[in-house]
CSV table of C-alpha atoms in Angstrom, one decimal:
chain,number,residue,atom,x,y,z
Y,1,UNK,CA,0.0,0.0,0.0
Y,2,UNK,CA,2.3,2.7,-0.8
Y,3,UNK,CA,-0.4,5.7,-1.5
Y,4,UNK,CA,-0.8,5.4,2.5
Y,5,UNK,CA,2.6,5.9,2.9
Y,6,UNK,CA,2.8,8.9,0.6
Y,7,UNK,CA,0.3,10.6,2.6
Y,8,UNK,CA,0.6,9.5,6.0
Y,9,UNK,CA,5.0,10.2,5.7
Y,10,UNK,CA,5.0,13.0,3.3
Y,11,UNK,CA,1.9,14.5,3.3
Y,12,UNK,CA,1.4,14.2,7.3
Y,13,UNK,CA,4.7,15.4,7.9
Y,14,UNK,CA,3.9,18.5,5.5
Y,15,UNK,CA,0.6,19.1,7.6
Y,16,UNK,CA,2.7,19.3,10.8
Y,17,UNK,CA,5.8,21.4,9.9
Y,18,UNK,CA,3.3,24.0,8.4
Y,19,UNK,CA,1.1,23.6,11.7
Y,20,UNK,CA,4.0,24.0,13.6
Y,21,UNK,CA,5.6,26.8,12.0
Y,22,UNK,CA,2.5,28.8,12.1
Y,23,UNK,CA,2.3,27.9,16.4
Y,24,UNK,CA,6.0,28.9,15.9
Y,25,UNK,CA,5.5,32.4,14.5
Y,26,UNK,CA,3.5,33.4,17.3
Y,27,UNK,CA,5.7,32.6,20.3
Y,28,UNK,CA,7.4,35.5,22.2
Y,29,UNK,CA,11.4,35.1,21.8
Y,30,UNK,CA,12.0,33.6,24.9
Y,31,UNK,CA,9.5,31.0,24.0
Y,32,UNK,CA,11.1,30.5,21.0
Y,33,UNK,CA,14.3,29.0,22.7
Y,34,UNK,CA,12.5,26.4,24.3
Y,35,UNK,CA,10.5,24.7,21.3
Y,36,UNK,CA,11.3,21.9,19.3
Y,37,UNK,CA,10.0,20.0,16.3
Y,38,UNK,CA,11.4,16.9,17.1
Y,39,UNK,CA,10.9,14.3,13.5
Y,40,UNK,CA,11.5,10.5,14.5
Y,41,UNK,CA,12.2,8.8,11.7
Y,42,UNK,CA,13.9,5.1,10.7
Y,43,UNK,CA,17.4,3.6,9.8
Y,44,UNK,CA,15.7,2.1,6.6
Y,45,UNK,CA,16.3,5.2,5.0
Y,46,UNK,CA,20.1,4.4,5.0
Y,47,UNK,CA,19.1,1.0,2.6
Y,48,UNK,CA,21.3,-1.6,3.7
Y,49,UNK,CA,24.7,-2.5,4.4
Y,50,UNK,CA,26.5,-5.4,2.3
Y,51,UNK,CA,29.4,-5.5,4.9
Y,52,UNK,CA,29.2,-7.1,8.4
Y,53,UNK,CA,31.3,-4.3,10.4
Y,54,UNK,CA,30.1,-1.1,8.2
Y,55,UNK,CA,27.4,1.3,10.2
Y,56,UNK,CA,24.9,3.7,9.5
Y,57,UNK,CA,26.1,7.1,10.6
Y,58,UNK,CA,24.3,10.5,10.6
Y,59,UNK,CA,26.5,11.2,7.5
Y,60,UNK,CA,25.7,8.4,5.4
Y,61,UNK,CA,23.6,8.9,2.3
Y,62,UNK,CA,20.2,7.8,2.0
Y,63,UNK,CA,19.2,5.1,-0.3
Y,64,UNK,CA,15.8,4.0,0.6
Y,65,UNK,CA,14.3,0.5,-0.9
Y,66,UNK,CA,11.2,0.2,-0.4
Y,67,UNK,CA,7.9,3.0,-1.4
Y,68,UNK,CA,7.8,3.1,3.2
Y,69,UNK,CA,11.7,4.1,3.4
Y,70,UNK,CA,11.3,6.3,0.4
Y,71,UNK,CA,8.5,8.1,1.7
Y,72,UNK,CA,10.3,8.5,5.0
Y,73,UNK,CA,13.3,9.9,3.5
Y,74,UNK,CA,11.3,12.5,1.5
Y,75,UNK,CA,9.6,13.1,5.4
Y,76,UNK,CA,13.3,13.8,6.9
Y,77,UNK,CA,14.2,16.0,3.8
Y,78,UNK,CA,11.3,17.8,4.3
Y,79,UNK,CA,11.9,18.7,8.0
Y,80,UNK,CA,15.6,19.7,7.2
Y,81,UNK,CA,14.3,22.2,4.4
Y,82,UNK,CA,11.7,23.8,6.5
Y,83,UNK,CA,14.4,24.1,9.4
Y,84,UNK,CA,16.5,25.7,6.4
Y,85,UNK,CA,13.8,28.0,4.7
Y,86,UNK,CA,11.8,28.9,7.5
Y,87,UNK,CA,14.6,28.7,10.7
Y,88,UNK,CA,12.0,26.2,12.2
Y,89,UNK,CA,14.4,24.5,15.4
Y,90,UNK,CA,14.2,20.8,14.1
Y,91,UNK,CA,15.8,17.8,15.4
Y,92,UNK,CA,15.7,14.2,13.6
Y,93,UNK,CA,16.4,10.8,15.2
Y,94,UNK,CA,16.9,7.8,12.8
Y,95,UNK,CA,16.1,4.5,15.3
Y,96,UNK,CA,16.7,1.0,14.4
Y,97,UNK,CA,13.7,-1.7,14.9
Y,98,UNK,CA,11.8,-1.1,18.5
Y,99,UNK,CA,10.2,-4.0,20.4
Y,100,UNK,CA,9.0,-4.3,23.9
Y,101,UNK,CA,4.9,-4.4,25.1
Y,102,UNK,CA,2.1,-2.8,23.3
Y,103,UNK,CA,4.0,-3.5,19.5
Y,104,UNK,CA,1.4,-4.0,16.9
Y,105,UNK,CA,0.8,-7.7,16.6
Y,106,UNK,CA,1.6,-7.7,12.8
Y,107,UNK,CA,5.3,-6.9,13.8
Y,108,UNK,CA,8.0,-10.0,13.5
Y,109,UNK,CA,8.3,-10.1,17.9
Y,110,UNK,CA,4.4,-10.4,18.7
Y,111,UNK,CA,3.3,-11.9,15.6
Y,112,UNK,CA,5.8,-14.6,16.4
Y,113,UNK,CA,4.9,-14.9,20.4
Y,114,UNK,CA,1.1,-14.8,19.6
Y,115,UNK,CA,1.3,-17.4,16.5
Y,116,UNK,CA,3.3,-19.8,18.9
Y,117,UNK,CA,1.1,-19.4,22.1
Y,118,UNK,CA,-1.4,-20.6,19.5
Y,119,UNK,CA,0.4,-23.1,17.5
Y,120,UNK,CA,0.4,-21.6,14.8
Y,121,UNK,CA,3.9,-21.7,12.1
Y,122,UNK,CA,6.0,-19.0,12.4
Y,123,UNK,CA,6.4,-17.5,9.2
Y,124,UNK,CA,10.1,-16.4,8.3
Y,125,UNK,CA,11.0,-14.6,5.0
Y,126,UNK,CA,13.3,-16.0,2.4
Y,127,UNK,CA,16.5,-17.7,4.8
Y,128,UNK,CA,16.0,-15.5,7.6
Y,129,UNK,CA,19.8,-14.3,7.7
Y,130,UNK,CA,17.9,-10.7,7.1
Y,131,UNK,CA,20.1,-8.6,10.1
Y,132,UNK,CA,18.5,-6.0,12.1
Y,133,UNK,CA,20.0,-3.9,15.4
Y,134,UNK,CA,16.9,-4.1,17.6
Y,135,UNK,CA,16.4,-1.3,20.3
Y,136,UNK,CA,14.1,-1.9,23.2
Y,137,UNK,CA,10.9,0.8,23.0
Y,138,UNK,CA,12.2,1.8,27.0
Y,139,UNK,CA,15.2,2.7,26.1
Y,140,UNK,CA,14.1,5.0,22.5
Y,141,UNK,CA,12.1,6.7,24.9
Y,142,UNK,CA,14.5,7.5,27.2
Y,143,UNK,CA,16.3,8.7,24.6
Y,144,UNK,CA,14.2,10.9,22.7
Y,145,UNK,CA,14.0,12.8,26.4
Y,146,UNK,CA,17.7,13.8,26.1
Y,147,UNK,CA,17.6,14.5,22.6
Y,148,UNK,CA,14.3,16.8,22.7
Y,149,UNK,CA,15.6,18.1,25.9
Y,150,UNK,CA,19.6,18.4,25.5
Y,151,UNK,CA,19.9,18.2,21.6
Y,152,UNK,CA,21.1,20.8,19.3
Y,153,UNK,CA,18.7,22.0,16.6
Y,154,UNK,CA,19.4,21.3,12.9
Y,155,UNK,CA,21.5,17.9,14.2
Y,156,UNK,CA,20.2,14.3,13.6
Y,157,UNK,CA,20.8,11.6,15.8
Y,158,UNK,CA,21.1,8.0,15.5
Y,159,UNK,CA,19.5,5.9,18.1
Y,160,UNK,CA,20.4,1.9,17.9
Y,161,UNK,CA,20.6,-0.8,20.7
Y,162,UNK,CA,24.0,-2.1,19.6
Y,163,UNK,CA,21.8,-6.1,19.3
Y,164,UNK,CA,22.5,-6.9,15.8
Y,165,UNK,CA,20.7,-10.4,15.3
Y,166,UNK,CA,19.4,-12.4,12.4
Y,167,UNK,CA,15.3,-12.7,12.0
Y,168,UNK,CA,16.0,-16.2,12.5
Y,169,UNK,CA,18.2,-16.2,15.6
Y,170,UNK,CA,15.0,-13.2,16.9
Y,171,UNK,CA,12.8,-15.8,16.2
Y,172,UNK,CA,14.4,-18.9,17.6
Y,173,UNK,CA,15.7,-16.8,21.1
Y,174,UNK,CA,11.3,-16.5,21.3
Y,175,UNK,CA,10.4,-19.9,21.0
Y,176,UNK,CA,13.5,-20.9,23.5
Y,177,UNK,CA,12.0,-18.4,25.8
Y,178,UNK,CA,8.3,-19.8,25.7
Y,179,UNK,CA,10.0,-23.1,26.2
Y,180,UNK,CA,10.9,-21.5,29.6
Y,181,UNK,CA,7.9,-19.4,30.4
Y,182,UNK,CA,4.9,-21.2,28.8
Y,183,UNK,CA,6.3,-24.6,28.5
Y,184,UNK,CA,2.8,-26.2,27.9
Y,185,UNK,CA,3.2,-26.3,24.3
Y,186,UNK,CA,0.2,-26.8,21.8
Y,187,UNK,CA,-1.2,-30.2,21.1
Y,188,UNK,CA,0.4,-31.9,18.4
Y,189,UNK,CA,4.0,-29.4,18.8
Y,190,UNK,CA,7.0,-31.2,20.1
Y,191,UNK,CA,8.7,-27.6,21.3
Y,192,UNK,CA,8.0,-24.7,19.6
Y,193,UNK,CA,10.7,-24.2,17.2
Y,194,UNK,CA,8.9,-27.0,15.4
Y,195,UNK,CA,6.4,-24.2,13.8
Y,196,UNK,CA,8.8,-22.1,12.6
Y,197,UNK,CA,8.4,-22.2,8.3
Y,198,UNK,CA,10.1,-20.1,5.7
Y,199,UNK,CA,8.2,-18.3,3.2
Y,200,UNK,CA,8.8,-16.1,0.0
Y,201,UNK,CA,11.2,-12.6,0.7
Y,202,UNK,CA,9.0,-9.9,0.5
Y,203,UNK,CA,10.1,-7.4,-2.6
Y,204,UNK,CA,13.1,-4.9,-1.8
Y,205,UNK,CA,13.9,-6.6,1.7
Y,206,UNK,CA,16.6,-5.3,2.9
Y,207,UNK,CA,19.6,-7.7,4.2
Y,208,UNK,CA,21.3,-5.3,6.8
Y,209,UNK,CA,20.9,-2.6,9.2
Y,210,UNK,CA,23.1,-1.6,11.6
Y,211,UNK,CA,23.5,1.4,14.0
Y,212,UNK,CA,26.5,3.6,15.2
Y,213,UNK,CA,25.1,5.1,18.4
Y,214,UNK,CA,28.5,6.5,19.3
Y,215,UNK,CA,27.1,10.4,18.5
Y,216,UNK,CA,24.1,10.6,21.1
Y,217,UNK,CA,25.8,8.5,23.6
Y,218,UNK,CA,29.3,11.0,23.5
Y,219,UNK,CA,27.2,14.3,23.4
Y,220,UNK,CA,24.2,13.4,24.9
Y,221,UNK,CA,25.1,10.7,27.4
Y,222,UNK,CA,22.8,8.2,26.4
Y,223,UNK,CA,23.5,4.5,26.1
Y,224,UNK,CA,20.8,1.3,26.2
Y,225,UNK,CA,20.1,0.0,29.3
Y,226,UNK,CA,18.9,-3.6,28.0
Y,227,UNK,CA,20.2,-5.9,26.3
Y,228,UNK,CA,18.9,-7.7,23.4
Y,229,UNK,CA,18.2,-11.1,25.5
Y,230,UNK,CA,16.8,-9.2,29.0
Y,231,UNK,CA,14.4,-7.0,26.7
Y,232,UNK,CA,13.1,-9.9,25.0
Y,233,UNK,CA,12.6,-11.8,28.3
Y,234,UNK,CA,10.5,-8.7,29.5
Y,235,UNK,CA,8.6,-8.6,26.3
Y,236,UNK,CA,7.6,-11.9,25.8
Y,237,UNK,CA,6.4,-12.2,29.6
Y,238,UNK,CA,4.1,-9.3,28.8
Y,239,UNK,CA,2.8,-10.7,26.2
Y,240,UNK,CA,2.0,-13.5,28.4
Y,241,UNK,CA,0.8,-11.2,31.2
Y,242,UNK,CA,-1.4,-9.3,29.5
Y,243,UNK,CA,-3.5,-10.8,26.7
Y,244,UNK,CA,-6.6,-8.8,27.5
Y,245,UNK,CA,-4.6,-6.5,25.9
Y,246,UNK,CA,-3.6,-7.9,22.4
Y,247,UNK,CA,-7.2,-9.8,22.0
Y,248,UNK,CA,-8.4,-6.9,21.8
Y,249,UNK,CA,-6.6,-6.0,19.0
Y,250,UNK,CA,-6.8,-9.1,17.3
Y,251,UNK,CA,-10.1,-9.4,17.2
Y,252,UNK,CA,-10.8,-5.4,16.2
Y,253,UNK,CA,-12.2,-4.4,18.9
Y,254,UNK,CA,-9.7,-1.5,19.7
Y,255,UNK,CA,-10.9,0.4,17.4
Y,256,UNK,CA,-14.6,0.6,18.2
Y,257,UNK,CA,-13.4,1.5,21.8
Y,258,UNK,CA,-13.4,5.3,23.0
Y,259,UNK,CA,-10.4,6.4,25.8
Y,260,UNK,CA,-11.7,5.6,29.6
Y,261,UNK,CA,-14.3,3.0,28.0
């Protein structure tokens, strides 16, 4: 579906810088100092990296794969130029792939601990040696606070959690972990790595992204606080913990809900 992506990344970021440029205008001076437009954005606008030690750094060009990395490249250029044009104070972050409780359940980490809770195969494209750095959704948020707080305007950061791992090794470290935490497996499944199945690569997939954090960590202080294997053990126990939570969304009814309901 790339005409959502068009409008929801480039139009929707349009709608915003001009909405906040106009909020902008009418701040007193000292006001002015204090505001942000703070873009987060993705790595995928890097493309990928061929080599196993090269890393995406603010500097590196963008080469975007797919119509959803183009569009969010065309969303980051966007932001720089009305920073440029209009002196807006912007600040971009690039993150690599988030996980931890409350991801969407079509995402590789739920989909994968909600299809095996049910016994269901665990869909993997192409080989599965696909590499992506995955950042725990705690530790973006902490730090988004520093950069939106501490950051320089007109600088991008790059936010990564320094856990490189293959979609198969992602997907094999979850089924280990269930063996651990919900060991009563479903009828018919020997252990759970039994489900897992490889399917056709999806068009454009990228084989590797990789994050040099050492920017916000040396002049901003931040650094992850998890690791790749204690932020997966905290995400699939939520899972676990709380599936009032994602049968709701699995079955729609989220979105017929109102706030407080």
């Amino acid at each position: 579906g790339p005409y959502e992506f068009i409008k929801t990344n480039i139009v929707g970021t349009f709608v915003l810088l001009e909405a906040a440029r106009s909020y902008y205008k009418t701040l007193k001076e000292d006001e002015k100092k204090l505001f942000r437009f703070h873009h987060i954005s993705t790595d995928e606008v890097y493309g990928d990296l061929e080599g196993t030690e090269d890393l995406f750094t603010e500097e590196t060009p963008y080469s975007p794969s797919s119509p959803y990395s183009a569009s969010k490249a065309a969303s980051d250029h966007l932001v720089r130029a009305w920073g440029r044009t209009y002196g807006l104070p912007v600040i971009i972050t690039n993150c690599s792939n988030n996980y931890g409780p409350y991801h969407f359940p079509e995402k590789l980490i739920p989909h994968v601990i909600l299809n095996a809770i049910h016994g269901r195969s665990l869909p993997i494209y192409g080989d599965g040696l696909q590499i992506r750095d995955w950042l725990y959704v705690e530790d973006h948020a902490k730090a988004l606070i520093k950069v939106v707080t501490l950051g320089e305007t007109g600088k991008t950061y790059n936010i990564g959690g320094h856990n490189e791992k293959t979609n198969l090794e992602v997907v094999e470290n979850i089924c280990d972990l269930l063996e651990e935490l919900a060991p009563e497996n479903p009828a018919g499944v020997k252990n759970y790595r039994d489900l897992i199945t490889h399917v056709k690569d999806r068009p454009g997939h990228d084989l590797r992204y990789a994050i040099d954090a050492s920017k916000i960590e040396r002049e901003l202080g931040w650094a992850p606080d998890e690791t790749f294997e204690s932020g997966l053990r905290k995400t699939v126990q939520w899972y676990l913990n709380n599936r009032w939570w994602w049968e709701r969304v699995l079955s729609g009814a989220y979105r017929f809900e109102r706030l407080g309901e």
